[in-house]
Amino acid sequence: MFLTDAIKQCGYVGKAEIAINAAASDMFKDGAYDLEFKNPNSNPQEYMSSDKLAEIYLDNIKEFPVCSIEDGFQFDDWSAWSTLTSRTQAQIFGNDLTQTNLRRVGLATEKKAGNAIGLRLNQAGTFTEVIEAFKLLKSNGFASVVVDRWGDTEDVFLADLAVGLSTGQMKCGAPVRSERVGKYNQIIRIEEELGALSKYAGKNYRGLN
């Protein structure tokens, strides 16, 4: 409600949409999801099944301009990922799901668990593995999202990587610190250098690559 009101008041209806990072692995307890996981006295009887949690996501997608759900389920709750992906056209984005591990990326594509996967250089360990993960995702019709890491440096290479791979998406968090702002500024500089050759993805952010 607050976000949709802000979008309306700023005149961005139809231009700005909402992406949710649920980080659901933090909520996962005893095979279910505890939405009050920060409360040490939460009631296990109120824990939520994967199916009920999925209904919450679907209701939000229907009621609000939600375009993406990130890490909606625990990283090994594969059936929940696959089921939600089959029930919506929204982006179902796995970040913790695969951790830029080629074996897990392969499992995600095989199980159709999600339709977009994060690429994090610090998780893969090598640039080669990031490129291999990207190729695997692209060949299976998955979108890719270049993602920074918490406490990242001011190096702007990830912006160049996102443009070079034509991912259409880069996730560096809110522009509140220099290591984040620098990467967004680099995107703008690349656009200025490319001029008419630059391509703004818009609503096709999952289809560029």
PDB file of C-alpha atoms in Angstrom:
ATOM      1  CA  MET A   1       0.000   0.000   0.000  1.00  0.00           C
ATOM      2  CA  PHE A   2       2.711   2.502   0.954  1.00  0.00           C
ATOM      3  CA  LEU A   3       4.754   1.690  -2.140  1.00  0.00           C
ATOM      4  CA  THR A   4       1.789   1.936  -4.504  1.00  0.00           C
ATOM      5  CA  ASP A   5       0.791   5.264  -2.931  1.00  0.00           C
ATOM      6  CA  ALA A   6       4.338   6.545  -3.412  1.00  0.00           C
ATOM      7  CA  ILE A   7       4.331   5.416  -7.049  1.00  0.00           C
ATOM      8  CA  LYS A   8       1.050   7.254  -7.652  1.00  0.00           C
ATOM      9  CA  GLN A   9       2.138  10.442  -5.877  1.00  0.00           C
ATOM     10  CA  CYS A  10       5.364  10.559  -7.876  1.00  0.00           C
ATOM     11  CA  GLY A  11       3.517  10.109 -11.165  1.00  0.00           C
ATOM     12  CA  TYR A  12       5.148   6.771 -11.978  1.00  0.00           C
ATOM     13  CA  VAL A  13       2.065   4.579 -12.432  1.00  0.00           C
ATOM     14  CA  GLY A  14       2.808   2.231 -15.320  1.00  0.00           C
ATOM     15  CA  LYS A  15       6.501   3.174 -15.173  1.00  0.00           C
ATOM     16  CA  ALA A  16       7.651   1.855 -11.780  1.00  0.00           C
ATOM     17  CA  GLU A  17       6.918  -1.637 -10.512  1.00  0.00           C
ATOM     18  CA  ILE A  18       7.689  -3.536  -7.301  1.00  0.00           C
ATOM     19  CA  ALA A  19      10.230  -6.325  -6.810  1.00  0.00           C
ATOM     20  CA  ILE A  20      10.055  -8.318  -3.578  1.00  0.00           C
ATOM     21  CA  ASN A  21      13.091  -9.992  -2.009  1.00  0.00           C
ATOM     22  CA  ALA A  22      11.496 -12.448   0.405  1.00  0.00           C
ATOM     23  CA  ALA A  23      14.766 -14.093   1.527  1.00  0.00           C
ATOM     24  CA  ALA A  24      12.548 -17.010   2.545  1.00  0.00           C
ATOM     25  CA  SER A  25      15.405 -19.266   3.638  1.00  0.00           C
ATOM     26  CA  ASP A  26      15.595 -17.094   6.760  1.00  0.00           C
ATOM     27  CA  MET A  27      11.954 -17.956   7.514  1.00  0.00           C
ATOM     28  CA  PHE A  28      12.251 -21.711   6.966  1.00  0.00           C
ATOM     29  CA  LYS A  29      11.800 -23.792  10.114  1.00  0.00           C
ATOM     30  CA  ASP A  30      10.877 -27.459  10.462  1.00  0.00           C
ATOM     31  CA  GLY A  31       9.704 -27.747   6.873  1.00  0.00           C
ATOM     32  CA  ALA A  32       7.475 -24.656   6.970  1.00  0.00           C
ATOM     33  CA  TYR A  33       7.765 -20.862   6.898  1.00  0.00           C
ATOM     34  CA  ASP A  34       7.660 -18.722  10.013  1.00  0.00           C
ATOM     35  CA  LEU A  35       6.700 -15.197   8.973  1.00  0.00           C
ATOM     36  CA  GLU A  36       7.531 -14.053  12.496  1.00  0.00           C
ATOM     37  CA  PHE A  37      10.966 -15.666  12.422  1.00  0.00           C
ATOM     38  CA  LYS A  38      12.532 -12.707  14.234  1.00  0.00           C
ATOM     39  CA  ASN A  39      10.260 -13.366  17.189  1.00  0.00           C
ATOM     40  CA  PRO A  40      11.905 -16.022  19.431  1.00  0.00           C
ATOM     41  CA  ASN A  41       8.446 -16.870  20.794  1.00  0.00           C
ATOM     42  CA  SER A  42       6.692 -17.352  17.457  1.00  0.00           C
ATOM     43  CA  ASN A  43       3.984 -20.017  17.391  1.00  0.00           C
ATOM     44  CA  PRO A  44       4.844 -23.156  15.348  1.00  0.00           C
ATOM     45  CA  GLN A  45       1.136 -23.695  14.734  1.00  0.00           C
ATOM     46  CA  GLU A  46       1.141 -20.493  12.692  1.00  0.00           C
ATOM     47  CA  TYR A  47       4.003 -21.573  10.439  1.00  0.00           C
ATOM     48  CA  MET A  48       2.973 -21.518   6.807  1.00  0.00           C
ATOM     49  CA  SER A  49       3.229 -24.239   4.184  1.00  0.00           C
ATOM     50  CA  SER A  50       4.849 -23.620   0.800  1.00  0.00           C
ATOM     51  CA  ASP A  51       1.420 -23.671  -0.854  1.00  0.00           C
ATOM     52  CA  LYS A  52      -0.004 -21.021   1.484  1.00  0.00           C
ATOM     53  CA  LEU A  53       3.061 -18.829   1.068  1.00  0.00           C
ATOM     54  CA  ALA A  54       2.722 -19.134  -2.701  1.00  0.00           C
ATOM     55  CA  GLU A  55      -0.866 -17.903  -2.450  1.00  0.00           C
ATOM     56  CA  ILE A  56       0.357 -14.779  -0.648  1.00  0.00           C
ATOM     57  CA  TYR A  57       2.803 -14.079  -3.467  1.00  0.00           C
ATOM     58  CA  LEU A  58       0.138 -14.650  -6.120  1.00  0.00           C
ATOM     59  CA  ASP A  59      -2.315 -12.378  -4.301  1.00  0.00           C
ATOM     60  CA  ASN A  60       0.321  -9.633  -4.160  1.00  0.00           C
ATOM     61  CA  ILE A  61       1.097 -10.026  -7.852  1.00  0.00           C
ATOM     62  CA  LYS A  62      -2.608  -9.748  -8.639  1.00  0.00           C
ATOM     63  CA  GLU A  63      -3.358  -6.782  -6.370  1.00  0.00           C
ATOM     64  CA  PHE A  64      -0.192  -4.707  -6.763  1.00  0.00           C
ATOM     65  CA  PRO A  65       2.277  -3.955  -9.602  1.00  0.00           C
ATOM     66  CA  VAL A  66       4.655  -6.693  -8.432  1.00  0.00           C
ATOM     67  CA  CYS A  67       6.918  -7.809 -11.277  1.00  0.00           C
ATOM     68  CA  SER A  68       9.461  -9.984  -9.445  1.00  0.00           C
ATOM     69  CA  ILE A  69       9.682 -12.298  -6.427  1.00  0.00           C
ATOM     70  CA  GLU A  70      13.226 -13.053  -5.286  1.00  0.00           C
ATOM     71  CA  ASP A  71      14.040 -16.084  -3.132  1.00  0.00           C
ATOM     72  CA  GLY A  72      10.398 -16.777  -2.408  1.00  0.00           C
ATOM     73  CA  PHE A  73      11.160 -20.184  -0.899  1.00  0.00           C
ATOM     74  CA  GLN A  74      13.969 -21.963   0.920  1.00  0.00           C
ATOM     75  CA  PHE A  75      16.782 -22.918  -1.467  1.00  0.00           C
ATOM     76  CA  ASP A  76      16.038 -26.656  -1.347  1.00  0.00           C
ATOM     77  CA  ASP A  77      12.231 -26.361  -1.566  1.00  0.00           C
ATOM     78  CA  TRP A  78      12.436 -27.209  -5.258  1.00  0.00           C
ATOM     79  CA  SER A  79       8.825 -28.280  -5.796  1.00  0.00           C
ATOM     80  CA  ALA A  80       7.537 -24.979  -4.380  1.00  0.00           C
ATOM     81  CA  TRP A  81       9.782 -23.044  -6.762  1.00  0.00           C
ATOM     82  CA  SER A  82       8.623 -25.059  -9.765  1.00  0.00           C
ATOM     83  CA  THR A  83       4.950 -24.815  -8.870  1.00  0.00           C
ATOM     84  CA  LEU A  84       4.954 -21.042  -8.358  1.00  0.00           C
ATOM     85  CA  THR A  85       6.876 -20.524 -11.610  1.00  0.00           C
ATOM     86  CA  SER A  86       4.210 -22.456 -13.508  1.00  0.00           C
ATOM     87  CA  ARG A  87       1.411 -20.333 -12.018  1.00  0.00           C
ATOM     88  CA  THR A  88       2.516 -16.807 -12.886  1.00  0.00           C
ATOM     89  CA  GLN A  89       4.061 -14.715 -15.640  1.00  0.00           C
ATOM     90  CA  ALA A  90       5.938 -12.638 -13.069  1.00  0.00           C
ATOM     91  CA  GLN A  91       9.666 -13.042 -12.622  1.00  0.00           C
ATOM     92  CA  ILE A  92      10.527 -15.744 -10.083  1.00  0.00           C
ATOM     93  CA  PHE A  93      14.113 -14.907  -9.286  1.00  0.00           C
ATOM     94  CA  GLY A  94      16.492 -17.337  -7.602  1.00  0.00           C
ATOM     95  CA  ASN A  95      19.532 -15.855  -5.910  1.00  0.00           C
ATOM     96  CA  ASP A  96      20.117 -17.931  -2.771  1.00  0.00           C
ATOM     97  CA  LEU A  97      18.544 -20.770  -4.760  1.00  0.00           C
ATOM     98  CA  THR A  98      21.616 -21.480  -6.888  1.00  0.00           C
ATOM     99  CA  GLN A  99      24.396 -19.350  -5.357  1.00  0.00           C
ATOM    100  CA  THR A 100      25.992 -19.186  -8.830  1.00  0.00           C
ATOM    101  CA  ASN A 101      26.885 -22.864  -8.506  1.00  0.00           C
ATOM    102  CA  LEU A 102      26.798 -24.613 -11.886  1.00  0.00           C
ATOM    103  CA  ARG A 103      25.317 -27.809 -10.462  1.00  0.00           C
ATOM    104  CA  ARG A 104      22.487 -25.922  -8.786  1.00  0.00           C
ATOM    105  CA  VAL A 105      21.952 -23.722 -11.841  1.00  0.00           C
ATOM    106  CA  GLY A 106      21.553 -26.933 -13.840  1.00  0.00           C
ATOM    107  CA  LEU A 107      19.026 -28.261 -11.331  1.00  0.00           C
ATOM    108  CA  ALA A 108      17.034 -25.024 -11.503  1.00  0.00           C
ATOM    109  CA  THR A 109      16.802 -25.159 -15.290  1.00  0.00           C
ATOM    110  CA  GLU A 110      15.961 -28.878 -15.237  1.00  0.00           C
ATOM    111  CA  LYS A 111      13.193 -28.436 -12.641  1.00  0.00           C
ATOM    112  CA  LYS A 112      11.998 -25.114 -14.111  1.00  0.00           C
ATOM    113  CA  ALA A 113      12.478 -23.669 -10.656  1.00  0.00           C
ATOM    114  CA  GLY A 114      12.182 -19.961 -11.314  1.00  0.00           C
ATOM    115  CA  ASN A 115      12.700 -18.125 -14.585  1.00  0.00           C
ATOM    116  CA  ALA A 116      15.567 -15.811 -13.598  1.00  0.00           C
ATOM    117  CA  ILE A 117      18.789 -16.541 -11.719  1.00  0.00           C
ATOM    118  CA  GLY A 118      21.324 -14.288 -10.039  1.00  0.00           C
ATOM    119  CA  LEU A 119      24.951 -14.181 -11.170  1.00  0.00           C
ATOM    120  CA  ARG A 120      27.346 -13.302  -8.361  1.00  0.00           C
ATOM    121  CA  LEU A 121      31.037 -13.274  -9.135  1.00  0.00           C
ATOM    122  CA  ASN A 122      32.017 -13.585  -5.478  1.00  0.00           C
ATOM    123  CA  GLN A 123      30.007 -16.834  -5.173  1.00  0.00           C
ATOM    124  CA  ALA A 124      31.257 -18.438  -8.365  1.00  0.00           C
ATOM    125  CA  GLY A 125      34.843 -17.629  -7.560  1.00  0.00           C
ATOM    126  CA  THR A 126      35.888 -17.289 -11.192  1.00  0.00           C
ATOM    127  CA  PHE A 127      34.698 -15.192 -14.084  1.00  0.00           C
ATOM    128  CA  THR A 128      34.715 -18.316 -16.271  1.00  0.00           C
ATOM    129  CA  GLU A 129      32.117 -20.004 -14.068  1.00  0.00           C
ATOM    130  CA  VAL A 130      29.894 -16.916 -14.210  1.00  0.00           C
ATOM    131  CA  ILE A 131      29.988 -17.003 -18.007  1.00  0.00           C
ATOM    132  CA  GLU A 132      29.258 -20.756 -18.042  1.00  0.00           C
ATOM    133  CA  ALA A 133      26.276 -20.201 -15.740  1.00  0.00           C
ATOM    134  CA  PHE A 134      25.032 -17.407 -17.983  1.00  0.00           C
ATOM    135  CA  LYS A 135      25.276 -19.594 -21.092  1.00  0.00           C
ATOM    136  CA  LEU A 136      23.419 -22.428 -19.360  1.00  0.00           C
ATOM    137  CA  LEU A 137      20.649 -20.076 -18.284  1.00  0.00           C
ATOM    138  CA  LYS A 138      20.354 -18.450 -21.683  1.00  0.00           C
ATOM    139  CA  SER A 139      20.140 -21.781 -23.501  1.00  0.00           C
ATOM    140  CA  ASN A 140      17.261 -22.783 -21.209  1.00  0.00           C
ATOM    141  CA  GLY A 141      15.270 -19.565 -21.582  1.00  0.00           C
ATOM    142  CA  PHE A 142      16.115 -18.190 -18.137  1.00  0.00           C
ATOM    143  CA  ALA A 143      16.870 -14.534 -17.494  1.00  0.00           C
ATOM    144  CA  SER A 144      20.058 -13.531 -15.672  1.00  0.00           C
ATOM    145  CA  VAL A 145      20.521 -10.843 -13.036  1.00  0.00           C
ATOM    146  CA  VAL A 146      24.010  -9.518 -12.250  1.00  0.00           C
ATOM    147  CA  VAL A 147      24.163  -9.121  -8.462  1.00  0.00           C
ATOM    148  CA  ASP A 148      26.722  -7.414  -6.241  1.00  0.00           C
ATOM    149  CA  ARG A 149      27.657  -8.561  -2.758  1.00  0.00           C
ATOM    150  CA  TRP A 150      27.107  -6.949   0.633  1.00  0.00           C
ATOM    151  CA  GLY A 151      30.050  -4.701   1.421  1.00  0.00           C
ATOM    152  CA  ASP A 152      31.177  -4.629  -2.200  1.00  0.00           C
ATOM    153  CA  THR A 153      34.004  -2.371  -3.345  1.00  0.00           C
ATOM    154  CA  GLU A 154      33.650   0.737  -5.506  1.00  0.00           C
ATOM    155  CA  ASP A 155      34.857  -1.168  -8.562  1.00  0.00           C
ATOM    156  CA  VAL A 156      32.228  -0.731 -11.295  1.00  0.00           C
ATOM    157  CA  PHE A 157      33.011  -3.867 -13.315  1.00  0.00           C
ATOM    158  CA  LEU A 158      29.607  -5.435 -12.577  1.00  0.00           C
ATOM    159  CA  ALA A 159      27.918  -2.661 -14.556  1.00  0.00           C
ATOM    160  CA  ASP A 160      30.089  -3.471 -17.567  1.00  0.00           C
ATOM    161  CA  LEU A 161      29.303  -7.168 -17.088  1.00  0.00           C
ATOM    162  CA  ALA A 162      25.547  -6.554 -17.039  1.00  0.00           C
ATOM    163  CA  VAL A 163      25.735  -4.554 -20.269  1.00  0.00           C
ATOM    164  CA  GLY A 164      28.211  -6.919 -21.898  1.00  0.00           C
ATOM    165  CA  LEU A 165      25.977  -9.929 -21.285  1.00  0.00           C
ATOM    166  CA  SER A 166      22.812  -7.941 -22.101  1.00  0.00           C
ATOM    167  CA  THR A 167      21.186  -9.260 -18.945  1.00  0.00           C
ATOM    168  CA  GLY A 168      18.797  -6.299 -18.778  1.00  0.00           C
ATOM    169  CA  GLN A 169      19.061  -6.444 -14.976  1.00  0.00           C
ATOM    170  CA  MET A 170      21.613  -5.506 -12.351  1.00  0.00           C
ATOM    171  CA  LYS A 171      20.877  -5.622  -8.634  1.00  0.00           C
ATOM    172  CA  CYS A 172      23.067  -3.481  -6.405  1.00  0.00           C
ATOM    173  CA  GLY A 173      20.551  -2.313  -3.821  1.00  0.00           C
ATOM    174  CA  ALA A 174      19.270   1.165  -3.048  1.00  0.00           C
ATOM    175  CA  PRO A 175      21.546   4.031  -4.168  1.00  0.00           C
ATOM    176  CA  VAL A 176      22.606   4.974  -0.646  1.00  0.00           C
ATOM    177  CA  ARG A 177      26.371   4.325  -0.680  1.00  0.00           C
ATOM    178  CA  SER A 178      29.163   5.052  -3.114  1.00  0.00           C
ATOM    179  CA  GLU A 179      29.858   1.407  -4.023  1.00  0.00           C
ATOM    180  CA  ARG A 180      26.268   1.146  -5.245  1.00  0.00           C
ATOM    181  CA  VAL A 181      25.887   4.575  -6.802  1.00  0.00           C
ATOM    182  CA  GLY A 182      29.137   4.080  -8.726  1.00  0.00           C
ATOM    183  CA  LYS A 183      27.770   1.031 -10.533  1.00  0.00           C
ATOM    184  CA  TYR A 184      24.548   2.798 -11.477  1.00  0.00           C
ATOM    185  CA  ASN A 185      26.550   5.797 -12.680  1.00  0.00           C
ATOM    186  CA  GLN A 186      28.650   3.466 -14.822  1.00  0.00           C
ATOM    187  CA  ILE A 187      25.467   2.210 -16.495  1.00  0.00           C
ATOM    188  CA  ILE A 188      24.610   5.818 -17.357  1.00  0.00           C
ATOM    189  CA  ARG A 189      28.121   6.465 -18.698  1.00  0.00           C
ATOM    190  CA  ILE A 190      27.894   3.373 -20.899  1.00  0.00           C
ATOM    191  CA  GLU A 191      24.547   4.577 -22.245  1.00  0.00           C
ATOM    192  CA  GLU A 192      26.055   7.983 -23.044  1.00  0.00           C
ATOM    193  CA  GLU A 193      28.993   6.357 -24.843  1.00  0.00           C
ATOM    194  CA  LEU A 194      26.785   4.033 -26.876  1.00  0.00           C
ATOM    195  CA  GLY A 195      24.392   6.803 -27.839  1.00  0.00           C
ATOM    196  CA  ALA A 196      21.805   5.578 -30.348  1.00  0.00           C
ATOM    197  CA  LEU A 197      23.187   2.047 -30.080  1.00  0.00           C
ATOM    198  CA  SER A 198      22.126   1.733 -26.447  1.00  0.00           C
ATOM    199  CA  LYS A 199      19.041  -0.332 -25.707  1.00  0.00           C
ATOM    200  CA  TYR A 200      16.720   0.287 -22.745  1.00  0.00           C
ATOM    201  CA  ALA A 201      15.012  -2.956 -21.795  1.00  0.00           C
ATOM    202  CA  GLY A 202      11.914  -1.482 -20.166  1.00  0.00           C
ATOM    203  CA  LYS A 203       9.304  -4.176 -19.581  1.00  0.00           C
ATOM    204  CA  ASN A 204      11.417  -6.538 -21.691  1.00  0.00           C
ATOM    205  CA  TYR A 205      14.075  -6.690 -18.956  1.00  0.00           C
ATOM    206  CA  ARG A 206      13.948 -10.502 -18.954  1.00  0.00           C
ATOM    207  CA  GLY A 207      14.189 -10.829 -22.729  1.00  0.00           C
ATOM    208  CA  LEU A 208      17.343  -8.949 -23.701  1.00  0.00           C
ATOM    209  CA  ASN A 209      19.789 -11.809 -23.304  1.00  0.00           C
TER     210      ASN A 209
END
